[in-house]
XYZ file of C-alpha atoms in Angstrom:
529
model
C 0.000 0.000 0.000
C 1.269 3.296 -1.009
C 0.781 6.430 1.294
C -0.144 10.032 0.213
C 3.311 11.782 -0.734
C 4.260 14.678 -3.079
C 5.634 13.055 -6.443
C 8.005 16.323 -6.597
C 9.544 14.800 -3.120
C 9.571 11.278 -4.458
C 11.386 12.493 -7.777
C 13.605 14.404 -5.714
C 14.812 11.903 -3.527
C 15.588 9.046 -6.448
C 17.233 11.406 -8.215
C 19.614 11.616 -4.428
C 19.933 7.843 -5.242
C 17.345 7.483 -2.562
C 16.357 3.223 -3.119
C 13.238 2.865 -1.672
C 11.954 6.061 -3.774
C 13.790 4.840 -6.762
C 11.655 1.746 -6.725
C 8.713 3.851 -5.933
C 9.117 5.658 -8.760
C 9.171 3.233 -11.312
C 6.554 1.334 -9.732
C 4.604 4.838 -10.492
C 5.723 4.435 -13.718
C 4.860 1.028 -14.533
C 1.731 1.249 -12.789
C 0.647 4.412 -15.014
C 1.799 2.829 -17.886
C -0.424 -0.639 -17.199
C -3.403 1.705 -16.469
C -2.704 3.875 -19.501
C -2.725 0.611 -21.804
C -5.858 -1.111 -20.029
C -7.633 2.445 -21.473
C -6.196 2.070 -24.839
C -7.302 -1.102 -24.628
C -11.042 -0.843 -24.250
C -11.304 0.840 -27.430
C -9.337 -1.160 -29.796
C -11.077 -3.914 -31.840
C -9.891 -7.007 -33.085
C -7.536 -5.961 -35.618
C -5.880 -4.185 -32.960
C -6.835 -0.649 -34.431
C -8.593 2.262 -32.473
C -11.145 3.562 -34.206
C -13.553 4.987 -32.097
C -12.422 5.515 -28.529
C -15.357 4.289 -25.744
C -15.407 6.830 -22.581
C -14.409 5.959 -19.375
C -17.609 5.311 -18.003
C -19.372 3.682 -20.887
C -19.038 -0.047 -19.172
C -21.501 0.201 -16.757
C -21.306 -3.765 -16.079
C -17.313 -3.272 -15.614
C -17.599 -0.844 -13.083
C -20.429 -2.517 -11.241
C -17.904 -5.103 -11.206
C -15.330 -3.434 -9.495
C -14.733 -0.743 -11.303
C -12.944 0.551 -14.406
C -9.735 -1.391 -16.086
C -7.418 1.352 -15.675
C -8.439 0.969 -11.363
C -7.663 -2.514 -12.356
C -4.313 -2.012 -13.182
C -3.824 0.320 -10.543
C -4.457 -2.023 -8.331
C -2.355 -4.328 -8.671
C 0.390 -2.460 -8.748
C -0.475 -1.673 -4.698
C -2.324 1.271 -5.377
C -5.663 0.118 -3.922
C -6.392 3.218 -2.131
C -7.506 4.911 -5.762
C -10.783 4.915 -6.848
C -12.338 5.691 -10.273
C -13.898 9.075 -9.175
C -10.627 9.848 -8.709
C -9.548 9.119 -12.186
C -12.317 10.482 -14.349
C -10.676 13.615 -15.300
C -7.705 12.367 -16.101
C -8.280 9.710 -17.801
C -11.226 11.773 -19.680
C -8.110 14.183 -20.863
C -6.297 11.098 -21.762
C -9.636 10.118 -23.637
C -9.357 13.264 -25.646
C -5.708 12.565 -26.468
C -6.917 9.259 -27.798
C -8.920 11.357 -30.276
C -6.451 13.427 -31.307
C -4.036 11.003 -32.596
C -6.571 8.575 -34.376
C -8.799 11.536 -35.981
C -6.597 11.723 -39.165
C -7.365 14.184 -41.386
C -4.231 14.317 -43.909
C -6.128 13.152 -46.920
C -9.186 15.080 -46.159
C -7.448 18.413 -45.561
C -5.270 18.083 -48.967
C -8.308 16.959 -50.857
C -9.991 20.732 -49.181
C -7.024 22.336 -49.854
C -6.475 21.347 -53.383
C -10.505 22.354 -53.721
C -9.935 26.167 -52.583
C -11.254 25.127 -49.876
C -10.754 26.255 -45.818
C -8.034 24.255 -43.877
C -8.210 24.348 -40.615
C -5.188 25.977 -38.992
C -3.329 24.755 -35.750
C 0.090 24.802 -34.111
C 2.935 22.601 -35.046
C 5.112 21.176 -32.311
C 5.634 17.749 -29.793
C 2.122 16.349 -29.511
C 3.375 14.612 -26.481
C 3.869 18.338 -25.140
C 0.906 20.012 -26.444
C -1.989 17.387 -27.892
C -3.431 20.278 -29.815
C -0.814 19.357 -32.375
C -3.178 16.739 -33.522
C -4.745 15.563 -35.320
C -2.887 15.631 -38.408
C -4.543 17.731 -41.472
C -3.712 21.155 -40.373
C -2.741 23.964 -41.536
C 0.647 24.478 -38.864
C 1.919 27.797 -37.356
C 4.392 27.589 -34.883
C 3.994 30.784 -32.118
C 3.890 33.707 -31.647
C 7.196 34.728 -31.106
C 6.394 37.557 -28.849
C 4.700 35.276 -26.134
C 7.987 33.262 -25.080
C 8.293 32.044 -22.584
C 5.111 31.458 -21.193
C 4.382 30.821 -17.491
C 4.702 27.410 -17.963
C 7.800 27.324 -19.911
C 9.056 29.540 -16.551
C 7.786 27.164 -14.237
C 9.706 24.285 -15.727
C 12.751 26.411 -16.234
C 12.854 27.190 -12.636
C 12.944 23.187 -11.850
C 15.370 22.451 -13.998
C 17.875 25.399 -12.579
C 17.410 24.028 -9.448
C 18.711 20.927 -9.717
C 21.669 22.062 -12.313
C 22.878 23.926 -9.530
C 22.197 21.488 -6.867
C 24.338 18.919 -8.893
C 26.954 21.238 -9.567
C 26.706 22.434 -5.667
C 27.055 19.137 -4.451
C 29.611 17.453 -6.347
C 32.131 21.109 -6.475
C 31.027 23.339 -3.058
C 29.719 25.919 -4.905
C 28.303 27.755 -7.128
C 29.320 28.197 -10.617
C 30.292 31.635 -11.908
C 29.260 31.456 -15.356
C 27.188 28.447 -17.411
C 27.538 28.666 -21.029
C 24.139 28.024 -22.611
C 23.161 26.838 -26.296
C 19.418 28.052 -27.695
C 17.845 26.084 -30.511
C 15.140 27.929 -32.403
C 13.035 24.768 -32.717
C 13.337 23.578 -29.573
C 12.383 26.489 -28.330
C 9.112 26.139 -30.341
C 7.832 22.942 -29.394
C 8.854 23.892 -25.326
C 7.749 27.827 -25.390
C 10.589 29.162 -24.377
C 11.976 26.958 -21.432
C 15.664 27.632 -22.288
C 15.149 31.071 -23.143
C 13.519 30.945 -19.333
C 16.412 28.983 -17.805
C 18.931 31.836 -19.020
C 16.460 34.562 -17.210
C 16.214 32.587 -13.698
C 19.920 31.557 -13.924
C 20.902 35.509 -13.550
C 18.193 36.218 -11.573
C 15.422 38.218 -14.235
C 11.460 37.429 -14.036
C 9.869 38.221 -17.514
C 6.789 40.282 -17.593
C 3.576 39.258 -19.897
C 1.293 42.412 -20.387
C -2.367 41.421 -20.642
C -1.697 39.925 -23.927
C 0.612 37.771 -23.014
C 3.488 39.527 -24.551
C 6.919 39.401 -22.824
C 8.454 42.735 -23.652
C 9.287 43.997 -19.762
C 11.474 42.141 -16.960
C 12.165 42.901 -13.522
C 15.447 41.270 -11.343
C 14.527 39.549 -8.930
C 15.569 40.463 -5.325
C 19.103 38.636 -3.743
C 16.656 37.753 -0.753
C 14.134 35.850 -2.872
C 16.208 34.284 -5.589
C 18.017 32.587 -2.407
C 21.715 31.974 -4.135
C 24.065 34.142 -6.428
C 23.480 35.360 -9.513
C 25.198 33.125 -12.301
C 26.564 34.516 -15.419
C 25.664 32.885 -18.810
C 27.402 32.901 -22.333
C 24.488 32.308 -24.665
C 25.134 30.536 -28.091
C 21.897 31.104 -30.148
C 21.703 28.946 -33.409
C 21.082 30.986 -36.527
C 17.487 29.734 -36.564
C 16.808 31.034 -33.092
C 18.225 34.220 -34.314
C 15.971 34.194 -37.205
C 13.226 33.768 -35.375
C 13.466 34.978 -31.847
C 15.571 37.959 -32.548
C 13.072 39.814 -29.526
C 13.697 37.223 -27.021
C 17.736 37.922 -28.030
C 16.663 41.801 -26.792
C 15.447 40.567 -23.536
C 18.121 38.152 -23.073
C 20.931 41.135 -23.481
C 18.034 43.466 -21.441
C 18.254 40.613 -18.840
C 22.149 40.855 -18.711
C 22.676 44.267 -19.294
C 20.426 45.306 -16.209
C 21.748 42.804 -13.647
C 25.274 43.702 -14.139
C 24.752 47.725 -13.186
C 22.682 46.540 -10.545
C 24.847 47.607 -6.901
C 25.263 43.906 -5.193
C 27.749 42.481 -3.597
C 30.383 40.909 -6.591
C 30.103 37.448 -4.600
C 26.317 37.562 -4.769
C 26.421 38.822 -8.214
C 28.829 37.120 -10.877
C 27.269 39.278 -13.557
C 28.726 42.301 -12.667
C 31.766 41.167 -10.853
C 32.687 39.643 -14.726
C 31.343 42.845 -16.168
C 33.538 44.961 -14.223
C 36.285 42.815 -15.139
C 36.283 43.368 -18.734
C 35.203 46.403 -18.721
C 38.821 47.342 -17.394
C 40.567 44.691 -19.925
C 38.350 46.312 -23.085
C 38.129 49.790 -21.784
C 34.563 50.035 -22.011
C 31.475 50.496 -19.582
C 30.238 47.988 -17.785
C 27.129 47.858 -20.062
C 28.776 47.076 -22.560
C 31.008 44.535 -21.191
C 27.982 42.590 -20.150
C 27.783 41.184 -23.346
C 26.698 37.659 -22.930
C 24.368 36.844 -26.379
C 25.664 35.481 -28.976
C 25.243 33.851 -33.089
C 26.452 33.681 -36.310
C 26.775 36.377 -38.727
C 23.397 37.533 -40.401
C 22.639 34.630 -43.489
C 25.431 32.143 -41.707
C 24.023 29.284 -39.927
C 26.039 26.627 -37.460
C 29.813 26.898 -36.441
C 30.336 24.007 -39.372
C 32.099 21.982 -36.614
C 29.823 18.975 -37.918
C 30.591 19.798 -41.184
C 34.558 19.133 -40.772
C 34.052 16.637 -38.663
C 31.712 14.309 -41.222
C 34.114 15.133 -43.930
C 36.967 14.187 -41.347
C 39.066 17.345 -43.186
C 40.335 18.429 -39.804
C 44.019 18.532 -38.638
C 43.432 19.038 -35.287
C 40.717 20.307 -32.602
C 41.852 23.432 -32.729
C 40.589 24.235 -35.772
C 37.378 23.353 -34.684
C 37.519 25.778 -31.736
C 38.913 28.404 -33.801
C 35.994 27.672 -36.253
C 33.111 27.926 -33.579
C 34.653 31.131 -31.990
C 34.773 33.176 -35.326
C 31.529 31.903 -36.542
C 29.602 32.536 -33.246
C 31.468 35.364 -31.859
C 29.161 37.764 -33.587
C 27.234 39.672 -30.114
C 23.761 41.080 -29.895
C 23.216 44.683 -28.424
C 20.083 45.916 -27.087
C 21.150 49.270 -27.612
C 21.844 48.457 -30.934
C 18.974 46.465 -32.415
C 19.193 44.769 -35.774
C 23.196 45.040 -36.052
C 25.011 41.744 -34.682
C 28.892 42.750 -34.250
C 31.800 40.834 -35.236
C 32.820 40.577 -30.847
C 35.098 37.302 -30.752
C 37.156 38.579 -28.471
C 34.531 39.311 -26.039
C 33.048 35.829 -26.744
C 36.127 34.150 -25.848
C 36.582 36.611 -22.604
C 33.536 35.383 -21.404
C 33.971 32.126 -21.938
C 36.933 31.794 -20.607
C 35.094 32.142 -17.223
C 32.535 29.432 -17.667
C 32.581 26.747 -15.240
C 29.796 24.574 -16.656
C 28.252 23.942 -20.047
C 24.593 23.463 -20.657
C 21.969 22.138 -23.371
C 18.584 20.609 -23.406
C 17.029 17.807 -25.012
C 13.579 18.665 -24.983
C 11.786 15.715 -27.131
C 12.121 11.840 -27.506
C 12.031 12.041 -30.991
C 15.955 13.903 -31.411
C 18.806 12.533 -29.228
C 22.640 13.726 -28.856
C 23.796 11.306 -32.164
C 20.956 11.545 -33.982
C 22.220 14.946 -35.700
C 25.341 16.972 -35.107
C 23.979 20.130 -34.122
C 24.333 19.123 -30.807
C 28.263 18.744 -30.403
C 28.609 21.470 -33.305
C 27.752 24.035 -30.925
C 28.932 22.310 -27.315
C 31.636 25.118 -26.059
C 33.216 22.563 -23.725
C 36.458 21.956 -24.954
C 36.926 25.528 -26.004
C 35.936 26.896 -22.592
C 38.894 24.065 -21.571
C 41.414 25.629 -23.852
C 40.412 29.064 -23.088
C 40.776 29.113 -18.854
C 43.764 29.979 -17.910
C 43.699 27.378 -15.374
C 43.418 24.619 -17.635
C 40.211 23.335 -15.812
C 37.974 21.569 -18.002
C 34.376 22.729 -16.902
C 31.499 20.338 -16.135
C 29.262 19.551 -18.869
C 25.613 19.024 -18.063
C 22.909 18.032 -19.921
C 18.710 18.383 -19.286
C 16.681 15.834 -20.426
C 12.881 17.100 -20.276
C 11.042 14.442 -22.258
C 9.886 12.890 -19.112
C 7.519 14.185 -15.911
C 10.563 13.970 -13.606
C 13.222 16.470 -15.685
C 16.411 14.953 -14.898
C 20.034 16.570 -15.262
C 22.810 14.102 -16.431
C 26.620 14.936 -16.962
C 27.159 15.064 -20.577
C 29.292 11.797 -20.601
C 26.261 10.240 -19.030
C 24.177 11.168 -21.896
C 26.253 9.998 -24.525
C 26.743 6.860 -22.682
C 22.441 6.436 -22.336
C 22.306 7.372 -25.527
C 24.542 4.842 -26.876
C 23.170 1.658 -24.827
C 19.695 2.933 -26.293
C 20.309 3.693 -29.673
C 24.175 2.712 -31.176
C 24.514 -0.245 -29.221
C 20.552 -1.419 -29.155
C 19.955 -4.470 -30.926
C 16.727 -3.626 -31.502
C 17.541 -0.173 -33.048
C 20.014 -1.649 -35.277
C 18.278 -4.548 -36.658
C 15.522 -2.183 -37.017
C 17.699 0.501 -38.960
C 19.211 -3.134 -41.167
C 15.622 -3.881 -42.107
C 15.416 -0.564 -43.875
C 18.409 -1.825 -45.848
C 20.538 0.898 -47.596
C 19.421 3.787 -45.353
C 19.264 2.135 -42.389
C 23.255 1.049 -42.675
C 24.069 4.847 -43.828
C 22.343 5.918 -40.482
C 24.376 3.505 -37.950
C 27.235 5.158 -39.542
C 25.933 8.817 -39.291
C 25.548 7.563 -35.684
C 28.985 6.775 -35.106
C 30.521 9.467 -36.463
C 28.074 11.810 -34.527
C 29.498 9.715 -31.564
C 32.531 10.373 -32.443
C 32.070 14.562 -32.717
C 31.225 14.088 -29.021
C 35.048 12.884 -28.640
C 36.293 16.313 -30.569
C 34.106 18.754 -29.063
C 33.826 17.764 -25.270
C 35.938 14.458 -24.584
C 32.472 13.067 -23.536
C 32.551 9.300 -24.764
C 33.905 6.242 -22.991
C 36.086 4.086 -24.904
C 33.732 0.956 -23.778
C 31.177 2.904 -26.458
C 33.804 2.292 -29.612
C 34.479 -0.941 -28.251
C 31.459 -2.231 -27.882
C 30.107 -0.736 -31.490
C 33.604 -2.578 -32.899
C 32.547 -6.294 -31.307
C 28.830 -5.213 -33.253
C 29.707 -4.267 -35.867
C 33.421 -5.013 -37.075
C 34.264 -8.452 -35.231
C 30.626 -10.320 -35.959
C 31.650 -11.785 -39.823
C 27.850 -11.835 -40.442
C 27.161 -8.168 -39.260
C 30.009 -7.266 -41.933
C 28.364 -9.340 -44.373
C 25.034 -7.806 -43.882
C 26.240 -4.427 -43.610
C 28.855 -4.719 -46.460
C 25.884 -6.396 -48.760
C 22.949 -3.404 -48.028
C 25.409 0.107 -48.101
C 29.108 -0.538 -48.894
C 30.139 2.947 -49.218
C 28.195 3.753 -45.420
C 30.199 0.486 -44.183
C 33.388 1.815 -45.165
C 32.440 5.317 -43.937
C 32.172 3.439 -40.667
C 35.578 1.389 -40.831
C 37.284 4.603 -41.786
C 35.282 5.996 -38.511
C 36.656 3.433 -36.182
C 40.794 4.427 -37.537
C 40.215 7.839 -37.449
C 38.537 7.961 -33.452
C 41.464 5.222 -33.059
C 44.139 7.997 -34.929
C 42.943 10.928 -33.224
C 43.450 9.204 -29.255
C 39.906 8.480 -29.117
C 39.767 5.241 -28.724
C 42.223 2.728 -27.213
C 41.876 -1.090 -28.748
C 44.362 -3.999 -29.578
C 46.531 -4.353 -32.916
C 44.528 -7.140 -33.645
C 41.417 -5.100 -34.025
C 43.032 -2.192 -35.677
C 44.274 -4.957 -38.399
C 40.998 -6.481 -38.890
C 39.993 -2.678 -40.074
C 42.537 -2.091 -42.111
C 42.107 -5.176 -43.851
C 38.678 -4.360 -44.227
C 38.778 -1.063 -45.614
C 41.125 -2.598 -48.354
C 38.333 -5.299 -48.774
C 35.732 -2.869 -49.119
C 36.981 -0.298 -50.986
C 38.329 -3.039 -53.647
C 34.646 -4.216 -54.133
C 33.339 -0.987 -54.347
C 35.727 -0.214 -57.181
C 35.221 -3.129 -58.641
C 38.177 -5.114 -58.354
C-alpha cells in the first residue's frame, strides 16, 4: 500500500539515489503505464486498431464489477487506495488525447485544400507536449514569437535550474560563476521558451507578460528571494533562433545588461563582478562589457564543426575551436537592435570564465547522435582551452522528455544514448531492415558519436568498443552491412581508424588490423576489383 506523498519529493529523492523512492518511482511508472494501456485497450477492436475511442464510463457492467480497467491495473500495482472518481478527469483528458491522434485528417485536408477550400489551422510542435498538435490535417503555425516564454515554460525552467545547480553544488562546493548556454530555435518552439527561461532565472530576471501575453518587460529579482548568487551565462543562439526569436535575443541582453549595473555584492552577483572585469581589460562600460548573447553572422548558420568533422578534413581540434569562436562570436546589443557585431574577443573573454556547459534535449524524438547540431555548438572543450587554469568545466545536460526532468553529466548522456540507440539491438536490426538507409544511419551515428570525442571528450572508450565487437568483429554483421550500403560500411571502418588515430579510442593491434584489412576489402569491391 502506497501512502499520500508529493511526487516532486519522491522524484527528488531518487534522483539523491534514494532506493526505496527509486523503486517507488518506477513502480509509479509502470503502474501508469499498465493503467494507460488497459484504457487504450477498451477501445481497440480485433484488428488491434482504435477507431472509435469508448469513454471511461461507458461499461456500466465493468464498473459494477469493481470498477474501471485502468483501477484494475492500478491495483495491482499496490495502489488500492484509488478509486475511479478519482480518475475520471484524467483519464477523460487522456480520452481526448486518444482522439487526437486517431482523428486523421491528412487526406481530407489536402483533398480541401487542393478544392480552394478552408483548412483548418493549428500549431505545429511535440504532440506529447501540447496534444493540440493533432490531429494531423492542419494547416501548422508555430507561435507567436512575442509570447515566449510562457508561465509554464518559466515554471519548468525554474525546476530544472534548481537541480543544475544542486548537482553542480554538491559534487564542487559551490556555485558556478558562469554556465555557457546553447538556444535552438526549434526547440524552443515545441517547449515555449523553457531555455530562453532557464537563461532569465539563472541571472536572476522574471519576464513580464502584459495582458496579452506579450513578454516585452522584466524585472530582477531580489538577492533575498532568488536565495543563491546570480550566475553569469554565455548564450550561443543557433542561426534559426536568431531568425526567429531575434526579440527574445533583446530581452536576453536586457536581462544581462540590467543585472550587471545593478549595486550587489560581486560574490552575490557574478554578472557584474565579470562585467567589471572586462570592462577594465576592453576599456569600455560595464554595459557594454555585459555582453553575454551570442550567433552567427546575419545569413550564416552553425559553427560548421559537424561539417569538418563528417568530412573528417580536420588537422586538429583546434581548428574546430577556432571555427566555432569566429563563426559565433558575432554579439547582440540591445542598444543596438538589428546590427550583430563581429565581438570574438569578447566571446572568448567570457567564456573563458565558464565553469559549466549546458543544453537541453527537450523531445524523444531527437537525441545527442541523432544529428550533429548538438556537439557542433557544445563550447566545452573551447571553454577548456580558453581558462587559464586549464580546468575543463562540467558539462551538463537536461533531459525534459519525461515528468521527472532529470540533469545528467554530458558523458552520461552519450553513454544512455549509446546503450539505447548505437549499441541497441533492436535499433540496429531495425535501422538493417530498412536496408541501404538504415546502414548509412548507424554510420551517421557513429561518427556523430565520435564529434562528441572532438568537441567535449564526452565518450567512454567501452562505447567504440562495444560498437567494434557489433559491428566489425561479428563476420555476419560485416556481411550484412557490407551487402545493403558498402560505401556507409566503409564510412564506418574509416570511422573506427580515425577515433582510433585521433586518441579516441584505445583497442588492440589485432582489431586495428581487422579494419585495415577491411577497408582494403571494401573499398576493392566498391571499385570493382
Amino acid at each position: 500500500v502506497v501512502e499520500v506523498a508529493d511526487i516532486e519529493d519522491i522524484y527528488r529523492s531518487a534522483n539523491a539515489g534514494n532506493l526505496d523512492d527509486n523503486l517507488l518511482s518506477e513502480n509509479i511508472k509502470e503502474a501508469i503505464r499498465a493503467a494507460v494501456r488497459a484504457s487504450v485497450e477498451r477501445s481497440t477492436d480485433a484488428a488491434g486498431r482504435v477507431t472509435e475511442v469508448n469513454p471511461m464510463m461507458a461499461s456500466l457492467g465493468a464498473v459494477l464489477g469493481g470498477g474501471s480497467p485502468m483501477l484494475s491495473a492500478l491495483k495491482k500495482q499496490g495502489f488500492d487506495k484509488v478509486q475511479d472518481p478519482d480518475l475520471e478527469k484524467l483519464f477523460g483528458y487522456l480520452e481526448f488525447c486518444l482522439k487526437q491522434v486517431v482523428a486523421d485528417n491528412e487526406m481530407g485536408a489536402l483533398i480541401e485544400g487542393l478544392n480552394g477550400e478552408y483548412t483548418l489551422p493549428g500549431p505545429g510542435g511535440d504532440p506529447i507536449r501540447n496534444p493540440l498538435v493533432l490531429p494531423t490535417g492542419k494547416n501548422m503555425h508555430a507561435l507567436d514569437p512575442q509570447a515566449i516564454p510562457t508561465i509554464a515554460a518559466c515554471d519548468c525552467a525554474k525546476v530544472m535550474v534548481d537541480r543544475l545547480l544542486e548537482r553542480q553544488v554538491a559534487e564542487e562546493g559551490e556555485y558556478p560563476e558562469s554556465i555557457a548556454f546553447v538556444l535552438w530555435g526549434t526547440d524552443n518552439i515545441k517547449t515555449y521558451g523553457e531555455s530562453l527561461a532557464q537563461v532569465l532565472w539563472m541571472v536572476g530576471v522574471r519576464p513580464l507578460p502584459d495582458s496579452l501575453g506579450r513578454v516585452n518587460q522584466i524585472e530582477a529579482i531580489p538577492l533575498e528571494e532568488l536565495g543563491r548568487p546570480r550566475v553569469d551565462v554565455v548564450v550561443t543562439c543557433s542561426g534559426v533562433f536568431r531568425d526567429l526569436f531575434i526579440n527574445q535575443m533583446n530581452l536576453l541582453d536586457r536581462a544581462v545588461k540590467l543585472v550587471a549595473e545593478l549595486d550587489e555584492p560581486l560574490d552575490q552577483n557574478f554578472v557584474r563582478k565579470h562585467a567589471l572585469e572586462q570592462a577594465e581589460e576592453f576599456g569600455v562600460s560595464v554595459r557594454d562589457a555585459a555582453t553575454r548573447v551570442f550567433s552567427n553572422a546575419a545569413g550564416s548558420y552553425s559553427a560548421n564543426v559537424g561539417l569538418a568533422i563528417e568530412n573528417g578534413g580536420w588537422e586538429g581540434e583546434q581548428q574546430l575551436q577556432e571555427q566555432f569562436t569566429s563563426r559565433k562570436g558575432f554579439a547582440f546589443n540591445a542598444d543596438r537592435p538589428g546590427i550583430l557585431d563581429d565581438k570574438a574577443d569578447m566571446f572568448k573573454s567570457s567564456l573563458k570564465k565558464v565553469d559549466v556547459t549546458f543544453q537541453n534535449l527537450d523531445s524523444s524524438e531527437i537525441s545527442l547522435t541523432d544529428v550533429s547540431h548538438y556537439f557542433d555548438s557544445d563550447p566545452t572543450k573551447v571553454v577548456g582551452s580558453l581558462r587559464t587554469d586549464g580546468k575543463k568545466p562540467s558539462s551538463f545536460v537536461a533531459d525534459t522528455t519525461t515528468a521527472n526532468g532529470q540533469v545528467r553529466t554530458l558523458s552520461e548522456t552519450v553513454r544512455l544514448d549509446a546503450r539505447t540507440k548505437l549499441l541497441n539491438p533492436k535499433f540496429y536490426e531495425g535501422m538493417l531492415k530498412s536496408g541501404y538507409e538504415g546502414t548509412r544511419e548507424i554510420t551517421k551515428r557513429l561518427r556523430n558519436t565520435m564529434g562528441w570525442s572532438a568537441t567535449a571528450g564526452a565518450v567512454d572508450n567501452f562505447v567504440y568498443e562495444d560498437a567494434n565487437d557489433v559491428f566489425i568483429a561479428d563476420e555476419e554483421m560485416q556481411k550484412r552491412l557490407l551487402e545493403t550500403n558498402p560505401n556507409a560500411f566503409r564510412d564506418m571502418v574509416t570511422t573506427f581508424l580515425e577515433a582510433n588515430g585521433r586518441g579516441y579510442w584505445e583497442t588492440s593491434e589485432e582489431n586495428l588490423d581487422r579494419l585495415r584489412q577491411l577497408y582494403a576489402e571494401v573499398d576493392d569491391k566498391i571499385e570493382g576489383l
